[in-house]
Amino acid sequence: MNRIDESRPFIPVGIAVLTVSDTRTLDDDRSGDTLVSRITEAGHVLKGRAIVPDDKGQIAAQVKAWSEDDNIDVVITTGGTGFTGRDVTPEAIEPLFEKRMEGFSAVFHRISYDKIGTSTIQSRATAGVANATYIFVLPGSPGACKDAWDGILKPQLDYRHMPCNFIEILPRLDEHLKRGTGKA
């Protein structure tokens, strides 16, 4: 079903990683480290990394800034997707979406269910597009980051992945903004 077409070139993209936590630092951010190592091992370029507290304004500001940076094609957040009072990452980021990626959550939960069973319902993982940038909102556990990267993001962020992938449509994510402007 899914395959890598070796005749196509690998196209690295710029990715930024945001950890949302009131307690983690770069020294003990295992989820952020998990994502960074997988991103670079896959051949992509880490363009930013930050940790912000569970604060809607700070989360939204960082993701918005990265989505407006022409060097960043993908933003991945980890943390703040649960149901506690401090878990506000989806509320901070979803208003930024121009388009929601409903299938991401469905596939993430399918993969997660095989690992942790019904506990997957405690995550509000989500994804969308803003400013021609893919944004993925992941739970804060290293296991969830591994599942999302290995099962969804790594293949979809590989131009060689067939039958289709996120990279081949990346240049067209903002075409709705170009309509009527005379730009191609």
mmCIF file of C-alpha atoms in Angstrom, residues 42-164:
data_model
loop_
_atom_site.group_PDB
_atom_site.id
_atom_site.type_symbol
_atom_site.label_atom_id
_atom_site.label_comp_id
_atom_site.label_asym_id
_atom_site.label_seq_id
_atom_site.Cartn_x
_atom_site.Cartn_y
_atom_site.Cartn_z
ATOM 1 C CA ALA A 42 15.222 11.479 8.721
ATOM 2 C CA GLY A 43 17.291 14.187 7.000
ATOM 3 C CA HIS A 44 15.149 17.218 7.796
ATOM 4 C CA VAL A 45 16.500 20.472 9.236
ATOM 5 C CA LEU A 46 15.686 21.620 12.770
ATOM 6 C CA LYS A 47 14.915 25.339 12.384
ATOM 7 C CA GLY A 48 13.753 26.093 15.896
ATOM 8 C CA ARG A 49 13.202 24.642 19.321
ATOM 9 C CA ALA A 50 11.598 26.196 22.352
ATOM 10 C CA ILE A 51 9.813 25.436 25.575
ATOM 11 C CA VAL A 52 6.888 27.578 26.701
ATOM 12 C CA PRO A 53 4.619 27.213 29.730
ATOM 13 C CA ASP A 54 1.022 26.038 29.508
ATOM 14 C CA ASP A 55 -0.187 29.509 28.579
ATOM 15 C CA LYS A 56 -2.488 30.028 25.593
ATOM 16 C CA GLY A 57 -0.989 33.386 24.652
ATOM 17 C CA GLN A 58 2.625 32.224 24.722
ATOM 18 C CA ILE A 59 1.847 28.995 22.872
ATOM 19 C CA ALA A 60 -0.100 30.794 20.137
ATOM 20 C CA ALA A 61 2.516 33.534 19.797
ATOM 21 C CA GLN A 62 5.382 31.067 19.281
ATOM 22 C CA VAL A 63 3.488 28.876 16.806
ATOM 23 C CA LYS A 64 2.232 31.920 14.887
ATOM 24 C CA ALA A 65 5.757 33.377 14.666
ATOM 25 C CA TRP A 66 7.142 30.101 13.370
ATOM 26 C CA SER A 67 4.289 29.691 10.881
ATOM 27 C CA GLU A 68 5.162 33.126 9.467
ATOM 28 C CA ASP A 69 8.864 32.228 9.095
ATOM 29 C CA ASP A 70 9.597 31.291 5.461
ATOM 30 C CA ASN A 71 12.336 28.894 6.623
ATOM 31 C CA ILE A 72 9.903 26.769 8.642
ATOM 32 C CA ASP A 73 7.589 24.377 6.806
ATOM 33 C CA VAL A 74 6.393 22.322 9.780
ATOM 34 C CA VAL A 75 5.739 23.043 13.446
ATOM 35 C CA ILE A 76 5.379 20.157 15.875
ATOM 36 C CA THR A 77 4.246 20.768 19.431
ATOM 37 C CA THR A 78 4.348 18.299 22.289
ATOM 38 C CA GLY A 79 2.402 18.626 25.522
ATOM 39 C CA GLY A 80 -0.789 20.201 26.771
ATOM 40 C CA THR A 81 -3.266 18.005 24.888
ATOM 41 C CA GLY A 82 -4.962 16.374 27.861
ATOM 42 C CA PHE A 83 -8.017 17.385 29.883
ATOM 43 C CA THR A 84 -6.554 19.049 32.967
ATOM 44 C CA GLY A 85 -7.014 22.744 33.602
ATOM 45 C CA ARG A 86 -3.477 23.534 32.424
ATOM 46 C CA ASP A 87 -3.833 21.592 29.137
ATOM 47 C CA VAL A 88 -4.551 24.405 26.658
ATOM 48 C CA THR A 89 -2.448 23.647 23.588
ATOM 49 C CA PRO A 90 -5.353 22.795 21.239
ATOM 50 C CA GLU A 91 -7.253 25.890 22.397
ATOM 51 C CA ALA A 92 -4.170 28.025 21.716
ATOM 52 C CA ILE A 93 -3.365 26.611 18.279
ATOM 53 C CA GLU A 94 -6.630 25.600 16.619
ATOM 54 C CA PRO A 95 -7.760 29.234 16.154
ATOM 55 C CA LEU A 96 -4.635 29.707 13.993
ATOM 56 C CA PHE A 97 -5.672 26.948 11.568
ATOM 57 C CA GLU A 98 -6.883 27.971 8.135
ATOM 58 C CA LYS A 99 -7.612 24.302 7.504
ATOM 59 C CA ARG A 100 -7.967 21.457 9.988
ATOM 60 C CA MET A 101 -6.470 18.052 9.286
ATOM 61 C CA GLU A 102 -9.179 15.800 10.702
ATOM 62 C CA GLY A 103 -7.485 12.635 9.469
ATOM 63 C CA PHE A 104 -4.378 13.246 11.586
ATOM 64 C CA SER A 105 -6.234 12.826 14.846
ATOM 65 C CA ALA A 106 -8.056 9.739 13.576
ATOM 66 C CA VAL A 107 -4.862 8.018 12.426
ATOM 67 C CA PHE A 108 -2.959 9.075 15.562
ATOM 68 C CA HIS A 109 -5.641 7.535 17.772
ATOM 69 C CA ARG A 110 -5.647 4.360 15.667
ATOM 70 C CA ILE A 111 -1.899 3.951 16.123
ATOM 71 C CA SER A 112 -2.076 4.902 19.796
ATOM 72 C CA TYR A 113 -4.923 2.481 20.486
ATOM 73 C CA ASP A 114 -2.714 -0.423 19.455
ATOM 74 C CA LYS A 115 -0.146 0.680 22.077
ATOM 75 C CA ILE A 116 -2.166 2.018 25.025
ATOM 76 C CA GLY A 117 -5.722 0.904 24.360
ATOM 77 C CA THR A 118 -8.615 3.116 25.361
ATOM 78 C CA SER A 119 -6.287 5.525 27.168
ATOM 79 C CA THR A 120 -5.778 7.165 23.777
ATOM 80 C CA ILE A 121 -9.057 9.035 24.290
ATOM 81 C CA GLN A 122 -7.285 11.183 26.878
ATOM 82 C CA SER A 123 -5.379 12.964 24.104
ATOM 83 C CA ARG A 124 -6.677 15.835 22.020
ATOM 84 C CA ALA A 125 -3.965 15.520 19.365
ATOM 85 C CA THR A 126 -4.809 17.705 16.399
ATOM 86 C CA ALA A 127 -3.281 19.167 13.255
ATOM 87 C CA GLY A 128 -3.874 21.790 10.620
ATOM 88 C CA VAL A 129 -2.376 24.325 8.270
ATOM 89 C CA ALA A 130 -1.665 28.006 8.938
ATOM 90 C CA ASN A 131 0.356 30.385 6.779
ATOM 91 C CA ALA A 132 1.258 27.508 4.415
ATOM 92 C CA THR A 133 2.835 25.683 7.375
ATOM 93 C CA TYR A 134 1.842 22.272 8.668
ATOM 94 C CA ILE A 135 1.173 22.278 12.412
ATOM 95 C CA PHE A 136 0.960 19.086 14.452
ATOM 96 C CA VAL A 137 -0.132 19.096 18.099
ATOM 97 C CA LEU A 138 1.078 15.981 19.935
ATOM 98 C CA PRO A 139 0.735 14.711 23.494
ATOM 99 C CA GLY A 140 3.645 15.249 25.859
ATOM 100 C CA SER A 141 4.869 11.683 26.262
ATOM 101 C CA PRO A 142 7.916 10.400 24.383
ATOM 102 C CA GLY A 143 5.878 7.352 23.347
ATOM 103 C CA ALA A 144 3.183 9.483 21.744
ATOM 104 C CA CYS A 145 5.847 11.507 19.917
ATOM 105 C CA LYS A 146 7.440 8.300 18.617
ATOM 106 C CA ASP A 147 4.053 6.960 17.493
ATOM 107 C CA ALA A 148 3.121 10.178 15.683
ATOM 108 C CA TRP A 149 6.525 10.548 14.004
ATOM 109 C CA ASP A 150 7.095 6.925 13.065
ATOM 110 C CA GLY A 151 3.529 6.156 12.055
ATOM 111 C CA ILE A 152 2.430 9.384 10.360
ATOM 112 C CA LEU A 153 4.902 12.241 10.098
ATOM 113 C CA LYS A 154 8.023 10.466 8.860
ATOM 114 C CA PRO A 155 6.299 8.923 5.835
ATOM 115 C CA GLN A 156 4.102 11.923 5.072
ATOM 116 C CA LEU A 157 7.041 14.339 5.282
ATOM 117 C CA ASP A 158 8.989 12.274 2.749
ATOM 118 C CA TYR A 159 8.517 13.371 -0.865
ATOM 119 C CA ARG A 160 9.301 9.817 -1.968
ATOM 120 C CA HIS A 161 6.346 8.350 -0.056
ATOM 121 C CA MET A 162 3.690 7.038 -2.393
ATOM 122 C CA PRO A 163 0.899 7.285 -3.330
ATOM 123 C CA CYS A 164 0.964 10.841 -1.919
#
